[in-house]
Coordinates of C-alpha atoms in Angstrom, one line a residue:
M819 CA 6.0 35.8 39.1
P820 CA 4.0 38.9 40.3
A821 CA 1.9 38.7 37.1
E822 CA 0.9 35.1 38.0
I823 CA -0.2 36.1 41.5
D824 CA -2.2 39.0 40.2
L825 CA -4.1 36.6 37.8
L826 CA -4.7 33.9 40.4
V827 CA -6.0 36.1 43.3
P828 CA -9.2 37.3 41.6
H829 CA -10.0 33.8 40.4
I830 CA -9.5 32.3 43.9
C831 CA -11.6 35.1 45.6
E832 CA -14.4 34.6 43.0
V833 CA -14.6 30.9 43.6
Q834 CA -14.5 31.2 47.4
M835 CA -17.3 33.9 47.3
T836 CA -19.5 31.7 45.1
T837 CA -19.0 28.7 47.3
T838 CA -19.8 30.6 50.5
V839 CA -22.9 32.2 49.1
N840 CA -24.3 29.1 47.4
I841 CA -23.5 26.4 49.9
S842 CA -22.7 27.7 53.4
P843 CA -25.3 29.3 55.7
A844 CA -22.5 31.4 57.1
N845 CA -21.1 34.6 55.7
P846 CA -17.5 34.7 54.2
L847 CA -16.0 35.1 57.7
G848 CA -17.6 31.9 58.9
V849 CA -20.0 33.7 61.2
A850 CA -23.7 32.6 61.2
D851 CA -26.2 34.9 59.7
H852 CA -28.7 34.2 62.5
T853 CA -28.0 33.7 66.2
L854 CA -30.2 32.7 69.1
F855 CA -28.6 34.2 72.3
V856 CA -29.5 32.6 75.6
C857 CA -28.5 34.2 79.0
K858 CA -27.0 31.4 81.1
T859 CA -27.0 33.4 84.3
C860 CA -30.7 34.2 84.4
A861 CA -32.6 33.0 87.4
S862 CA -29.5 32.2 89.4
V863 CA -29.4 31.7 93.1
W864 CA -26.5 33.5 94.8
Q865 CA -24.9 33.1 98.2
E866 CA -21.9 35.1 99.4
G867 CA -21.1 36.2 95.8
K868 CA -21.2 32.7 94.4
R869 CA -23.8 31.1 92.2
L870 CA -25.4 28.0 93.7
G871 CA -26.2 25.1 91.4
E872 CA -27.6 25.3 87.9
S873 CA -29.3 28.6 87.0
G874 CA -32.6 28.8 85.2
G875 CA -30.8 30.2 82.2
E876 CA -28.5 27.1 82.0
K877 CA -31.5 24.8 82.3
L878 CA -33.3 26.7 79.4
L879 CA -30.0 26.6 77.4
H880 CA -29.7 22.8 77.9
Q881 CA -33.4 22.3 76.9
L882 CA -32.9 24.4 73.7
Q883 CA -29.7 22.6 72.8
Q884 CA -31.4 19.2 73.3
L885 CA -34.5 20.2 71.2
A886 CA -32.2 21.9 68.5
Q887 CA -30.6 18.5 67.7
D888 CA -33.8 17.7 65.7
W889 CA -34.5 21.3 64.6
E890 CA -34.3 21.9 60.8
L891 CA -32.5 25.2 61.3
R892 CA -29.8 23.9 63.8
D893 CA -27.0 24.6 61.4
E894 CA -28.4 28.0 60.1
F895 CA -29.4 29.4 63.5
P896 CA -26.9 28.5 66.1
I897 CA -27.6 28.9 69.8
Q898 CA -25.0 31.1 71.6
E899 CA -24.8 31.2 75.4
V900 CA -24.2 34.6 76.9
E901 CA -22.9 35.2 80.4
C902 CA -25.4 38.0 81.1
M903 CA -27.8 40.1 79.1
S904 CA -28.5 42.6 81.9
A905 CA -32.2 41.8 82.2
C906 CA -31.9 40.1 85.5
N907 CA -35.3 41.2 86.8
R908 CA -37.0 39.7 83.7
S909 CA -35.4 36.3 83.5
C910 CA -35.1 34.1 81.6
V911 CA -33.9 36.0 78.6
V912 CA -33.2 35.1 74.9
A913 CA -32.6 37.2 71.8
F914 CA -32.9 36.7 68.1
A915 CA -30.4 38.6 65.9
A916 CA -29.5 38.5 62.2
K917 CA -27.7 40.7 59.8
G918 CA -30.1 43.2 58.2
K919 CA -33.0 42.2 60.5
L920 CA -34.7 43.5 63.6
T921 CA -33.2 42.1 66.8
Y922 CA -35.6 40.9 69.5
L923 CA -35.0 40.5 73.2
F924 CA -37.5 38.4 75.1
G925 CA -37.7 38.0 78.9
D926 CA -40.0 36.5 81.5
L927 CA -39.6 33.1 79.8
A928 CA -40.5 30.1 81.9
V929 CA -37.6 27.7 82.3
D930 CA -39.5 24.5 82.0
N931 CA -42.0 25.1 79.2
S932 CA -40.8 27.7 76.7
A933 CA -37.9 26.0 74.8
S934 CA -40.1 24.6 72.0
A935 CA -41.9 28.0 71.6
I936 CA -38.5 29.8 71.4
L937 CA -37.4 27.5 68.5
E938 CA -40.8 27.9 66.8
C939 CA -40.5 31.7 67.0
A940 CA -36.9 31.5 65.8
S941 CA -38.1 29.6 62.8
Q942 CA -40.6 32.3 62.1
Y943 CA -37.9 35.0 62.5
Y944 CA -35.6 33.1 60.1
V945 CA -38.1 33.2 57.2
K946 CA -39.0 36.9 57.6
A947 CA -36.8 39.1 55.4
D948 CA -36.9 41.9 57.9
G949 CA -37.3 39.7 61.0
L950 CA -40.6 41.3 61.9
L951 CA -42.5 39.1 64.4
P952 CA -46.1 40.4 64.7
W953 CA -47.6 39.7 68.1
S954 CA -50.5 37.7 66.7
E955 CA -48.1 35.3 64.9
R956 CA -45.7 34.6 67.8
P957 CA -46.1 31.5 70.0
E958 CA -48.0 32.1 73.2
A959 CA -44.8 32.0 75.4
L960 CA -43.3 34.9 73.4
K961 CA -46.4 37.1 73.1
K962 CA -45.6 38.7 76.5
G963 CA -42.2 39.6 77.9
I964 CA -40.8 41.4 74.9
L965 CA -38.0 43.7 76.2
A966 CA -36.8 45.2 73.0
K967 CA -37.2 45.3 69.3
I968 CA -34.0 46.9 67.9
P969 CA -33.8 48.2 64.4
P970 CA -31.1 46.7 62.1
L971 CA -27.9 48.5 61.5
P972 CA -27.9 50.5 58.2
H973 CA -26.0 48.9 55.4

């Protein structure tokens, strides 16, 4: 019996790896290769230690989720809400991250008119092998307010 198991395991792993690489936009662990992070506590109004109403970050998140329903990359570039990205004085804040690419953190984004520009810029980021987003190529709403450009982790 152990001989049968030894023969089957490499075959199963090979098939799973091929399927994952060729069909799925996610890596073998089921985690997306690209992620758009959105701070949902940005532009909050606080009273006595409690947040009042919907924050600007939540509004932006909802706008992005709504627009992403028709976005060609909706399955390859999921939107992930984050409780806080510690850039409160520069809200609203989003980040683009991907394995092997630069990570970008953008702030000072207008709640009511930057969602389409964010998805446009995310599309640009997606097609760049290194994730580099030159200032001149970014949508107007993301030309200012860059908070960080973080190098990728070494392989």
